[in-house]
Coordinates of C-alpha atoms in Angstrom, one line a residue:
Chain A
X18 CA 51.3 60.6 39.8
X19 CA 50.4 58.4 36.9
X20 CA 53.2 57.2 34.6
X21 CA 50.5 55.6 32.5
X22 CA 48.4 58.7 32.0
X23 CA 51.6 60.7 31.2
X24 CA 52.2 58.4 28.2
X25 CA 48.6 58.3 27.1
X26 CA 48.3 62.1 27.2
X27 CA 51.6 62.6 25.3
X28 CA 50.5 60.2 22.6
X29 CA 46.9 61.5 22.3
X30 CA 48.0 65.1 22.2
X31 CA 50.5 64.4 19.5
X32 CA 53.5 65.4 21.7
X33 CA 54.9 61.9 21.3
X34 CA 54.3 58.9 19.0
X35 CA 53.7 55.3 19.9
X36 CA 56.9 54.4 18.2
X37 CA 58.8 56.9 20.3
X38 CA 57.3 55.3 23.5
X39 CA 58.0 51.8 22.4
X40 CA 61.6 52.6 21.3
X41 CA 62.3 54.3 24.6
X42 CA 61.0 51.4 26.6
X43 CA 63.1 48.9 24.5
X44 CA 66.1 51.1 25.1
X45 CA 65.5 51.1 28.9
X46 CA 65.0 47.4 28.8
X47 CA 68.4 46.9 27.1
X48 CA 70.2 49.2 29.5
X49 CA 68.8 47.2 32.5
X50 CA 70.2 43.9 31.2
X51 CA 72.4 43.4 34.2
X52 CA 69.3 42.6 36.3
X53 CA 68.3 39.7 33.9
X54 CA 64.7 40.6 34.4
X55 CA 63.6 39.8 30.9
X56 CA 63.9 36.5 29.0
X57 CA 63.0 38.1 25.6
X58 CA 62.1 41.3 23.9
X59 CA 59.2 41.3 21.6
X60 CA 60.8 44.0 19.6
X61 CA 59.7 43.3 16.0
X62 CA 56.1 42.8 16.9
X63 CA 56.0 45.8 19.3
X64 CA 57.5 48.2 16.7
X65 CA 55.1 46.9 14.0
X66 CA 52.1 47.5 16.3
X67 CA 53.5 50.9 17.2
X68 CA 53.7 52.0 13.5
X69 CA 50.3 50.6 12.8
X70 CA 48.9 52.6 15.7
X71 CA 50.7 55.8 14.7
X72 CA 49.1 55.4 11.2
X73 CA 45.7 54.9 12.8
X74 CA 46.1 58.0 14.9
X75 CA 47.1 60.0 11.8
X76 CA 43.8 59.0 10.4
X77 CA 42.1 60.4 13.5
X78 CA 41.2 57.1 15.1
X79 CA 41.0 56.7 18.9
X80 CA 43.8 54.4 20.1
X81 CA 42.1 53.4 23.4
X82 CA 42.6 54.2 27.1
X83 CA 46.2 52.8 27.1
X84 CA 47.3 54.4 23.8
X85 CA 51.0 53.6 23.3
X86 CA 51.7 52.3 26.9
X87 CA 54.4 49.7 26.8
X88 CA 54.2 46.8 29.2
X89 CA 55.9 43.5 30.1
X90 CA 54.3 40.1 30.7
X91 CA 55.5 37.4 33.0
X92 CA 56.6 34.6 30.7
X93 CA 53.8 32.3 31.8
X94 CA 51.3 34.4 29.8
X95 CA 50.8 33.2 26.3
X96 CA 51.7 36.2 24.2
X97 CA 52.9 36.6 20.6
X98 CA 56.3 38.0 19.6
X99 CA 58.6 35.6 21.5
X100 CA 58.3 32.0 22.8
X101 CA 56.3 31.4 26.0
X102 CA 58.7 29.4 28.2
X103 CA 57.3 29.6 31.7
X104 CA 61.1 29.8 32.4
X105 CA 61.3 26.0 31.9
X106 CA 63.3 24.0 29.4
X107 CA 60.3 21.8 28.5
X108 CA 58.7 24.9 26.9
X109 CA 61.9 26.4 25.5
X110 CA 60.6 26.7 21.9
X111 CA 56.9 27.0 22.5
X112 CA 55.4 29.7 20.3
X113 CA 52.0 30.3 21.7
X114 CA 49.2 29.8 19.1
X115 CA 46.8 32.1 21.0
X116 CA 47.2 35.0 23.5
X117 CA 45.9 35.2 27.0
X118 CA 42.6 37.0 27.5
X119 CA 44.3 39.6 29.8
X120 CA 46.9 40.4 27.1
X121 CA 44.2 40.7 24.4
X122 CA 42.2 43.1 26.6
X123 CA 45.3 45.3 27.1
X124 CA 46.2 45.3 23.5
X125 CA 42.6 46.2 22.5
X126 CA 43.1 49.4 24.6
X127 CA 46.3 50.3 22.8
X128 CA 48.9 48.9 25.2
X129 CA 52.0 47.3 23.6
X130 CA 53.9 44.3 25.1
X131 CA 57.6 44.8 24.7
X132 CA 59.0 41.8 26.5
X133 CA 58.6 38.7 28.6
X134 CA 59.8 38.6 32.1
X135 CA 61.7 35.9 34.0
X136 CA 60.0 33.9 36.7
X137 CA 60.6 30.8 38.8
X138 CA 59.9 27.9 36.3
X139 CA 56.2 27.3 36.2
X140 CA 55.9 30.0 38.9
X141 CA 57.2 27.6 41.5
X142 CA 59.4 29.6 43.9
X143 CA 59.8 32.8 45.8
X144 CA 63.0 34.2 44.4
X145 CA 63.2 33.9 40.6
X146 CA 66.4 31.9 41.1
X147 CA 64.5 28.7 40.0
X148 CA 64.5 29.7 36.3
X149 CA 66.0 27.5 33.7
X150 CA 67.4 30.7 32.1
X151 CA 69.2 32.2 35.1
X152 CA 68.6 34.4 38.1
X153 CA 66.9 37.8 38.2
X154 CA 68.4 40.3 40.6
X155 CA 66.8 42.8 42.9
X156 CA 66.2 46.3 41.5
X157 CA 67.8 47.9 44.5
X158 CA 70.7 45.5 45.2
X159 CA 72.0 43.0 42.7
X160 CA 73.3 40.7 45.5
X161 CA 69.7 40.2 46.6
X162 CA 66.9 38.2 45.0
X163 CA 64.1 39.7 43.1
X164 CA 61.5 37.7 45.0
X165 CA 59.1 35.5 43.1
X166 CA 57.8 34.0 41.3
X167 CA 56.9 37.1 39.3
X168 CA 60.4 38.6 40.0
X169 CA 61.2 39.8 36.5
X170 CA 57.9 41.8 36.3
X171 CA 58.5 43.4 39.7
X172 CA 62.0 44.4 38.7
X173 CA 61.2 46.0 35.4
X174 CA 58.4 48.0 37.1
X175 CA 60.8 49.1 39.9
X176 CA 63.4 50.2 37.3
X177 CA 60.8 52.2 35.3
X178 CA 61.5 50.1 32.2
X179 CA 57.7 50.0 31.8
X180 CA 54.9 51.7 33.8
X181 CA 53.2 48.4 34.5
X182 CA 53.8 44.7 34.2
X183 CA 51.7 41.6 34.5
X184 CA 52.3 38.8 37.0
X185 CA 50.4 35.8 38.3
X186 CA 49.8 35.1 42.0
X187 CA 49.1 31.7 43.4
X188 CA 50.4 32.1 46.9
X189 CA 52.2 35.4 46.9
X190 CA 54.0 35.5 43.6
X191 CA 52.9 39.1 42.9
X192 CA 52.8 40.6 46.4
X193 CA 56.2 39.2 47.7
X194 CA 58.3 40.4 44.8
X195 CA 56.4 43.7 44.9
X196 CA 57.5 44.1 48.5
X197 CA 61.1 43.1 47.7
X198 CA 61.4 45.7 44.9
X199 CA 59.3 48.5 46.4
X200 CA 56.3 48.7 44.0
X201 CA 52.6 48.1 44.2
X202 CA 51.4 44.6 43.4
X203 CA 47.9 43.2 43.5
X204 CA 46.4 39.8 43.8
X205 CA 42.7 40.4 43.1
X206 CA 39.7 38.3 44.2
X207 CA 39.8 34.7 42.8
X208 CA 37.9 34.9 39.5
X209 CA 38.4 38.7 39.1
X210 CA 40.7 38.1 36.1
X211 CA 40.6 35.5 33.4
X212 CA 43.3 32.8 33.6
X213 CA 42.7 31.8 30.0
X214 CA 46.0 31.6 28.1
X215 CA 48.2 31.6 31.3
X216 CA 50.2 28.5 32.1
X217 CA 48.2 26.9 35.0
X218 CA 49.9 26.3 38.3
X219 CA 47.2 25.7 41.0
X220 CA 43.8 26.2 39.6
X221 CA 42.0 26.9 42.8
X222 CA 44.2 29.9 43.8
X223 CA 45.8 31.2 40.5
X224 CA 44.9 34.8 39.8
X225 CA 46.3 37.4 37.3
X226 CA 47.3 40.8 38.5
X227 CA 49.8 43.6 37.9
X228 CA 52.6 45.7 39.2
X229 CA 52.8 49.5 39.0
X230 CA 54.5 52.4 40.8
X231 CA 51.2 53.9 42.0
X232 CA 47.9 52.6 43.3
X233 CA 46.0 54.6 40.7
X234 CA 47.9 52.9 37.9
X235 CA 47.2 49.5 39.4
X236 CA 43.5 50.4 39.5
X237 CA 43.6 51.6 35.9
X238 CA 45.0 48.3 34.7
X239 CA 42.8 46.1 36.8
X240 CA 39.7 47.9 35.5
X241 CA 40.7 46.9 31.9
X242 CA 41.6 43.3 32.6
X243 CA 38.8 42.5 35.1
X244 CA 35.6 40.7 34.4
X245 CA 33.8 37.8 32.9
X246 CA 35.5 35.8 30.2
X247 CA 33.6 32.9 28.6
X248 CA 36.9 31.1 28.1
X249 CA 37.5 30.9 31.9
X250 CA 34.2 29.8 33.5
X251 CA 35.5 30.6 37.0
X252 CA 35.6 34.3 36.2
X253 CA 33.0 36.2 38.3
X254 CA 30.3 38.3 36.7
X255 CA 31.5 41.9 36.2
X256 CA 31.4 43.7 39.6
X257 CA 34.4 46.0 39.7
X258 CA 33.4 49.6 39.8
X259 CA 36.2 52.1 40.5
X260 CA 35.6 53.8 43.8
X261 CA 36.8 57.4 43.6
X262 CA 36.8 58.2 47.3
X263 CA 37.9 56.0 50.1
X264 CA 35.5 55.5 53.0
X265 CA 36.7 57.1 56.2
X266 CA 37.4 56.1 58.8
X267 CA 38.1 52.4 58.2
X268 CA 38.6 49.9 60.9
X269 CA 41.7 47.9 60.2
X270 CA 43.0 44.8 62.0
X271 CA 46.7 44.1 62.3
X272 CA 47.1 40.3 62.4
X273 CA 49.2 39.6 65.6
X274 CA 50.5 36.2 64.3
X275 CA 52.3 38.0 61.5
X276 CA 54.2 40.3 63.9
X277 CA 56.0 37.7 66.0
X278 CA 59.7 37.5 66.9
X279 CA 60.2 35.2 63.8
X280 CA 59.6 38.3 61.7
X281 CA 62.6 40.6 60.8
X282 CA 62.7 43.5 63.4
X283 CA 63.0 46.1 60.6
X284 CA 60.0 44.6 58.8
X285 CA 58.0 44.9 62.1
X286 CA 59.1 48.4 62.8
X287 CA 58.2 49.6 59.3
X288 CA 54.8 47.9 59.6
X289 CA 54.3 49.7 63.0
X290 CA 55.3 53.0 61.3
X291 CA 52.7 52.3 58.7
X292 CA 50.1 51.7 61.4
X293 CA 50.9 55.2 62.7
X294 CA 50.3 56.7 59.2
X295 CA 47.0 54.9 59.2
X296 CA 46.0 56.3 62.6
X297 CA 47.1 59.8 61.5
X298 CA 44.9 59.4 58.4
X299 CA 41.9 58.9 60.7
X300 CA 41.7 55.1 60.5
X301 CA 41.3 52.9 63.6
X302 CA 43.9 50.1 63.8
X303 CA 43.6 47.3 66.4
X304 CA 45.6 44.2 66.9
X305 CA 43.6 41.1 66.1
X306 CA 44.2 37.4 66.3
X307 CA 44.0 34.8 63.5
X308 CA 45.2 31.6 65.2
X309 CA 45.2 29.6 61.9
X310 CA 47.4 32.0 60.0
X311 CA 50.6 30.2 61.0
X312 CA 49.2 26.9 59.7
X313 CA 48.1 28.3 56.3
X314 CA 51.5 27.5 54.8
X315 CA 51.2 23.8 55.6
X316 CA 47.7 23.8 54.0
X317 CA 49.1 25.6 51.0
X318 CA 52.0 23.2 50.5
X319 CA 49.5 20.3 50.4
X320 CA 46.7 21.8 48.2
X321 CA 49.0 23.6 45.7
X322 CA 51.3 20.7 45.0
X323 CA 48.2 18.5 44.5
X324 CA 46.9 20.9 41.9
X325 CA 50.4 21.3 40.4
X326 CA 50.9 17.6 39.9
X327 CA 47.6 17.5 38.0
X328 CA 48.2 20.7 35.9
X329 CA 51.8 19.7 35.0
X330 CA 50.8 16.2 33.8
X331 CA 50.1 17.7 30.3
X332 CA 53.8 18.5 29.7
X333 CA 55.0 15.2 28.2
X334 CA 57.0 16.1 25.1
X335 CA 54.4 14.8 22.7
X336 CA 52.2 17.6 21.3
X337 CA 54.4 20.6 22.0
X338 CA 57.5 21.6 23.9
X339 CA 60.9 19.9 24.2
X340 CA 61.2 16.2 23.6
X341 CA 64.0 14.0 25.0
X342 CA 66.2 12.6 22.3
X343 CA 67.2 9.0 21.7
X344 CA 64.3 7.4 23.5
X345 CA 62.9 4.0 22.4
X346 CA 59.5 3.8 24.0
X347 CA 56.6 6.2 24.8
X348 CA 57.1 5.7 28.5
X349 CA 60.7 6.6 28.2
X350 CA 59.8 9.7 26.2
X351 CA 57.4 10.9 28.9
X352 CA 59.8 10.2 31.8
X353 CA 63.0 11.6 30.2
X354 CA 61.3 14.6 28.6
X355 CA 59.8 15.6 32.0
X356 CA 63.0 14.8 33.9
X357 CA 65.1 17.0 31.5
X358 CA 62.4 19.7 31.1
X359 CA 61.5 20.5 34.7
X360 CA 63.5 22.2 37.4
X361 CA 64.1 20.4 40.7
X362 CA 61.5 22.5 42.4
X363 CA 58.9 21.5 39.8
X364 CA 59.7 17.9 40.5
X365 CA 59.4 18.3 44.2
X366 CA 56.0 19.8 43.9
X367 CA 54.8 17.3 41.4
X368 CA 55.9 14.4 43.6
X369 CA 54.5 15.9 46.8
X370 CA 51.3 16.3 44.9
X371 CA 51.4 12.7 43.8
X372 CA 52.0 11.8 47.5
X373 CA 49.2 13.7 49.1
X374 CA 46.7 12.6 46.5
X375 CA 47.7 8.9 46.6
X376 CA 45.3 6.4 48.1
X377 CA 46.1 5.9 51.8
X378 CA 47.3 9.4 52.2
X379 CA 44.5 11.4 50.6
X380 CA 42.4 11.8 53.7
X381 CA 45.3 12.5 56.0
X382 CA 46.8 15.3 53.8
X383 CA 44.6 16.6 51.0
X384 CA 41.2 16.3 52.6
X385 CA 42.5 17.5 55.9
X386 CA 44.1 20.5 54.2
X387 CA 40.8 21.4 52.4
X388 CA 38.9 21.1 55.7
X389 CA 41.5 23.3 57.4
X390 CA 41.0 25.8 54.5
X391 CA 37.3 26.0 55.5
X392 CA 38.3 26.9 59.1
X393 CA 40.8 29.5 57.8
X394 CA 38.1 31.1 55.7
X395 CA 35.8 31.1 58.7
X396 CA 38.4 33.0 60.7
X397 CA 38.7 35.6 57.9
X398 CA 34.9 36.0 57.8
X399 CA 34.8 36.5 61.6
X400 CA 37.4 39.2 61.4
X401 CA 35.8 40.9 58.4
X402 CA 32.5 41.0 60.4
X403 CA 34.3 43.5 62.6
X404 CA 37.0 45.0 60.4
X405 CA 37.0 46.6 57.0
X406 CA 40.6 45.6 56.1
X407 CA 43.4 43.5 57.5
X408 CA 47.1 44.4 57.7
X409 CA 50.2 42.2 57.7
X410 CA 53.8 42.6 56.6
X411 CA 53.9 41.3 53.0
X412 CA 57.0 39.1 53.7
X413 CA 58.8 38.2 56.9
X414 CA 62.1 39.7 55.7
X415 CA 63.4 42.2 53.1
X416 CA 64.9 40.5 50.0
X417 CA 67.3 37.8 51.0
X418 CA 70.7 37.1 49.4
X419 CA 71.0 35.3 46.1
X420 CA 71.7 31.7 46.9
X421 CA 70.8 31.9 50.6
X422 CA 67.7 29.6 50.4
X423 CA 68.1 27.6 47.2
X424 CA 69.1 24.3 48.9
X425 CA 66.4 24.5 51.5
X426 CA 62.9 24.3 50.0
X427 CA 61.1 24.7 53.4
X428 CA 63.1 27.8 54.2
X429 CA 62.2 29.2 50.7
X430 CA 58.5 28.4 51.3
X431 CA 58.5 30.4 54.5
X432 CA 58.9 33.6 52.5
X433 CA 55.2 33.0 51.5
X434 CA 54.0 32.7 55.0
X435 CA 52.2 36.1 55.1
X436 CA 50.7 35.9 51.6
X437 CA 49.2 32.3 51.4
X438 CA 46.2 32.9 53.7
X439 CA 44.5 35.4 51.3
X440 CA 45.3 33.0 48.4
X441 CA 43.6 30.0 50.1
X442 CA 40.6 32.2 50.9
X443 CA 40.5 33.8 47.4
X444 CA 40.3 37.3 48.7
X445 CA 42.0 40.4 47.4
X446 CA 45.4 41.6 48.8
X447 CA 47.7 44.4 47.8
X448 CA 51.4 45.1 48.5
X449 CA 51.9 48.7 49.5
X450 CA 55.5 50.0 49.6
X451 CA 55.9 51.1 53.2
X452 CA 59.6 51.8 53.9
X453 CA 63.2 50.9 53.3
X454 CA 65.5 48.9 55.6
X455 CA 68.8 50.2 56.8
X456 CA 70.5 48.1 54.1
X457 CA 68.5 50.1 51.5
X458 CA 66.0 47.3 50.7
X459 CA 62.3 48.0 50.3
X460 CA 59.7 46.7 52.7
X461 CA 56.0 46.5 51.9
X462 CA 52.8 45.9 53.9
X463 CA 50.0 43.7 52.8
X464 CA 46.4 45.0 53.0
X465 CA 43.7 42.3 52.7
X466 CA 40.1 43.0 51.9
X467 CA 37.0 40.9 51.9
X468 CA 36.0 38.9 48.8
X469 CA 35.0 41.2 45.9
X470 CA 36.1 44.3 47.8
X471 CA 38.9 45.0 45.3
X472 CA 37.6 48.5 44.6
X473 CA 37.5 49.4 48.2
X474 CA 41.1 48.1 48.7
X475 CA 42.4 50.2 45.8
X476 CA 40.5 53.3 46.9
X477 CA 42.0 53.0 50.3
X478 CA 45.5 52.6 48.8
X479 CA 45.0 55.7 46.6
X480 CA 43.9 57.8 49.6
X481 CA 46.9 56.7 51.7
X482 CA 49.2 57.3 48.8
X483 CA 47.8 60.8 48.3
X484 CA 48.8 61.6 51.9
X485 CA 52.4 60.5 51.7
Chain B
X15 CA 54.3 9.2 59.1
X16 CA 56.6 11.4 57.1
X17 CA 59.6 9.0 56.8
X18 CA 60.2 8.5 53.1
X19 CA 62.4 5.8 51.6
X20 CA 64.2 5.7 48.3
X21 CA 61.6 3.1 47.2
X22 CA 58.9 5.7 48.0
X23 CA 60.7 8.3 45.9
X24 CA 61.0 5.8 43.0
X25 CA 57.3 5.0 43.3
X26 CA 56.3 8.7 43.4
X27 CA 58.6 9.3 40.4
X28 CA 56.8 6.6 38.6
X29 CA 53.3 8.0 39.5
X30 CA 54.6 11.4 38.3
X31 CA 56.1 10.1 35.0
X32 CA 59.6 11.4 36.0
X33 CA 62.6 9.3 35.0
X34 CA 65.0 10.5 37.7
X35 CA 68.7 9.9 38.0
X36 CA 70.0 8.1 41.2
X37 CA 71.5 11.4 42.3
X38 CA 68.2 13.1 42.0
X39 CA 66.5 10.4 44.0
X40 CA 69.0 10.8 46.8
X41 CA 68.4 14.6 47.0
X42 CA 64.7 14.3 46.6
X43 CA 64.5 11.8 49.5
X44 CA 65.9 14.5 51.8
X45 CA 63.8 17.3 50.4
X46 CA 60.5 15.5 50.3
X47 CA 61.1 14.2 53.8
X48 CA 61.7 17.8 55.0
X49 CA 58.6 19.1 53.2
X50 CA 56.4 16.3 54.6
X51 CA 57.8 16.9 58.1
X52 CA 56.7 20.5 57.7
X53 CA 53.2 19.8 56.4
X54 CA 52.6 17.1 59.0
X55 CA 52.0 19.8 61.6
X56 CA 48.5 20.1 60.1
X57 CA 47.6 16.7 61.5
X58 CA 47.2 18.2 64.9
X59 CA 44.3 20.4 63.9
X60 CA 40.9 19.1 64.8
X61 CA 38.7 19.3 61.7
X62 CA 36.0 16.8 62.7
X63 CA 32.6 17.8 61.3
X64 CA 34.2 20.4 58.9
X65 CA 33.3 20.4 55.3
X66 CA 36.2 20.8 52.9
X67 CA 36.5 23.9 50.6
X68 CA 37.4 23.1 47.0
X69 CA 36.1 26.3 45.4
X70 CA 36.1 29.7 47.1
X71 CA 33.6 31.9 45.3
X72 CA 30.6 29.7 45.6
X73 CA 30.6 29.1 41.9
X74 CA 28.2 26.5 40.6
X75 CA 28.0 24.9 37.1
X76 CA 28.3 27.5 34.4
X77 CA 26.7 26.7 31.0
X78 CA 27.6 28.0 27.6
X79 CA 25.8 27.5 24.3
X80 CA 27.0 24.5 22.3
X81 CA 28.3 26.4 19.3
X82 CA 31.3 25.8 17.2
X83 CA 33.7 28.7 17.5
X84 CA 36.6 29.5 15.2
X85 CA 40.1 29.9 16.5
X86 CA 43.4 31.1 15.1
X87 CA 44.9 27.9 16.5
X88 CA 44.2 25.9 13.4
X89 CA 45.2 22.3 12.9
X90 CA 48.3 23.3 11.0
X91 CA 49.4 25.8 13.6
X92 CA 49.0 23.2 16.4
X93 CA 50.8 20.4 14.4
X94 CA 53.7 22.8 13.8
X95 CA 54.2 22.9 17.5
X96 CA 54.7 19.1 17.8
X97 CA 58.3 17.9 18.1
X98 CA 57.6 15.3 15.4
X99 CA 54.6 15.2 13.1
X100 CA 53.7 13.1 10.1
X101 CA 50.8 14.3 7.9
X102 CA 48.0 15.1 10.3
X103 CA 49.4 13.1 13.1
X104 CA 51.8 13.7 16.0
X105 CA 54.5 11.0 15.9
X106 CA 55.6 9.1 19.0
X107 CA 57.9 6.1 19.5
X108 CA 56.5 2.6 20.0
X109 CA 54.2 2.3 23.0
X110 CA 55.5 -1.1 24.3

C-alpha cells in the first residue's frame, strides 16, 4: 500500500495531471476545516507549480520521484506561498525569504506543498492547543486533542488530505501526535535531516521527520530528505541506504519502566498484543530495564528550556515579525513585543531556561542534566549491545480531552515521558499504529533503534506491516 | 531549592526580556514553582565523575570553504520584513 506511488504512477502514466492531484488535495483540505489542522493553504503557488509541471510533462520531461504528490508542512518550516508563523503572534506576518532545505529537496522531486499545518506555538506543547490561532482536533474524535506539537500534520495525514506531511520532533512532537491519530511518524537520528530553514526550538535534539499512512511511504520520503546539507553543519555524512529486507529474527527489548501502573491499561494491553505479533513474526521479545527512563523527562525539561531561551532570544520585534505599538524605548519594544507575541508556554520555557542557565543554578540544573544525559545514553548503549531494537508505548495514554491539561504544564509534559529518552540520546524512533482503544482512539507503539540504524528500523516496520 | 518568589519571577522576566503583566507574574510563579519541583528530582542522581553530553553524534568542527554565496534573501527582501525601515536601515525607538 503506497498512497504516494499511486499518485506518482497516475501522473507519470498520464492517467491524471498534477493539477488534478493538487485540486483534489485542496478540496479535501477545505472539507476537513472543522478539524482546524491547517493555518493556511498555499493554493495560488501550488496551482502555479502544478500547471508548470504539467507543461513540463507535456514536453516529455521527467518530473521526479514525487511527481505531483501534494504534501503539508508544519508551520515552523520556512516555505513559500503563505506566512510562516510557528503558530505564534510574534511571527504572524512573516513571509519567509528562503525555504527550508527539506522543502527544497521535496519540491526538486516534484512534490507540491499545499498548506501549512497548525502546531503548538514554536513547537512548545503536546496537544496543539497552545497555538495562537486556535486548537487542532483529533482526526478520530473532535472532543480529543490532536497531540503535539506537530498536531496539524498528523491530522491531515490521518484524514488522507495528503499522503504525507512534515513535522519536527524535539521530544516527541512527531511520534506522540502520530500515536494519537493512528499514523506512522518518524524521528530520525539526530543530524539525519537538515534543520536549515526550520524555526529552531532546542538545537541539540531538533530533528525533521514525516508522517505517512505506511512505513514504506515514510521510508520513501526520508530517503529524499536525508543527508548532508552544507547549510546545517550538524547533518551527518550520507549514510541512509534503504534496506529492502528486514533481518530475522530480531531481538527486541520491551522497556519495563514504560509499562508501569501509571500507564493507561488499554495502552499497556495494546502494547502487549503488539509483542504477541512480534513473537508470531519470529522475533524474540524480552522485558528489559532502563532505570533512568523515568528521569529522562526531568533532564529534558532542563536541557530543552535552556536551549529554547537561547533560540527564542532572536524574536525581538526589530528585524522581522510583530512589533508592539506605542513603545517609547528599545527595552520596552523588546519586552512588550515578546510579551504580546509569545504564548504562556513559550514564556514558561524561556524563563525556566533563564533560571537553569543563571549563575548559581547552572551546575545544579543544566550541568547535572547534561551529565545525567550521558548516563542515559550509556544505558541505551548497554541495551543495544544485547538487543537490536527497543519497544515502548509511544504515549502513556490515548489522546486526552481538549482542555484537560492546559492549566497544568507538568501534567502536559508527562505525555512526552516515553518519547524524550530517544531525543536526548539522538537515536531514531518510529511510531507504529498498533491498535484502537474501546473509545475508538488510536494507540501506537514506539520502536527505538541504535544511532544511524534508521534503515533497519524502517525495514522492520515494513516487514511487520506486510504481515498485518 | 525550588521555592520561587514574585521577585524571582520578575528577575527571570528581566533576564528573558519579557515585560509581563502582574497577572502573568502571579500565574507564572505557580507554574514555574511546579516545574522546578518536578525537575528537582534529578538532584538525587549521583553523577560524580560523569562527563556531560552536549552533542550526541560525536561531531567535531566542520569546515567549509570561505566563499561568498548568493542568496535570494537580498537586502531589499530582508528590509521589507522589518516592521519599520528607513533607507537601508531598520528603525528602532530611542535606546535610552
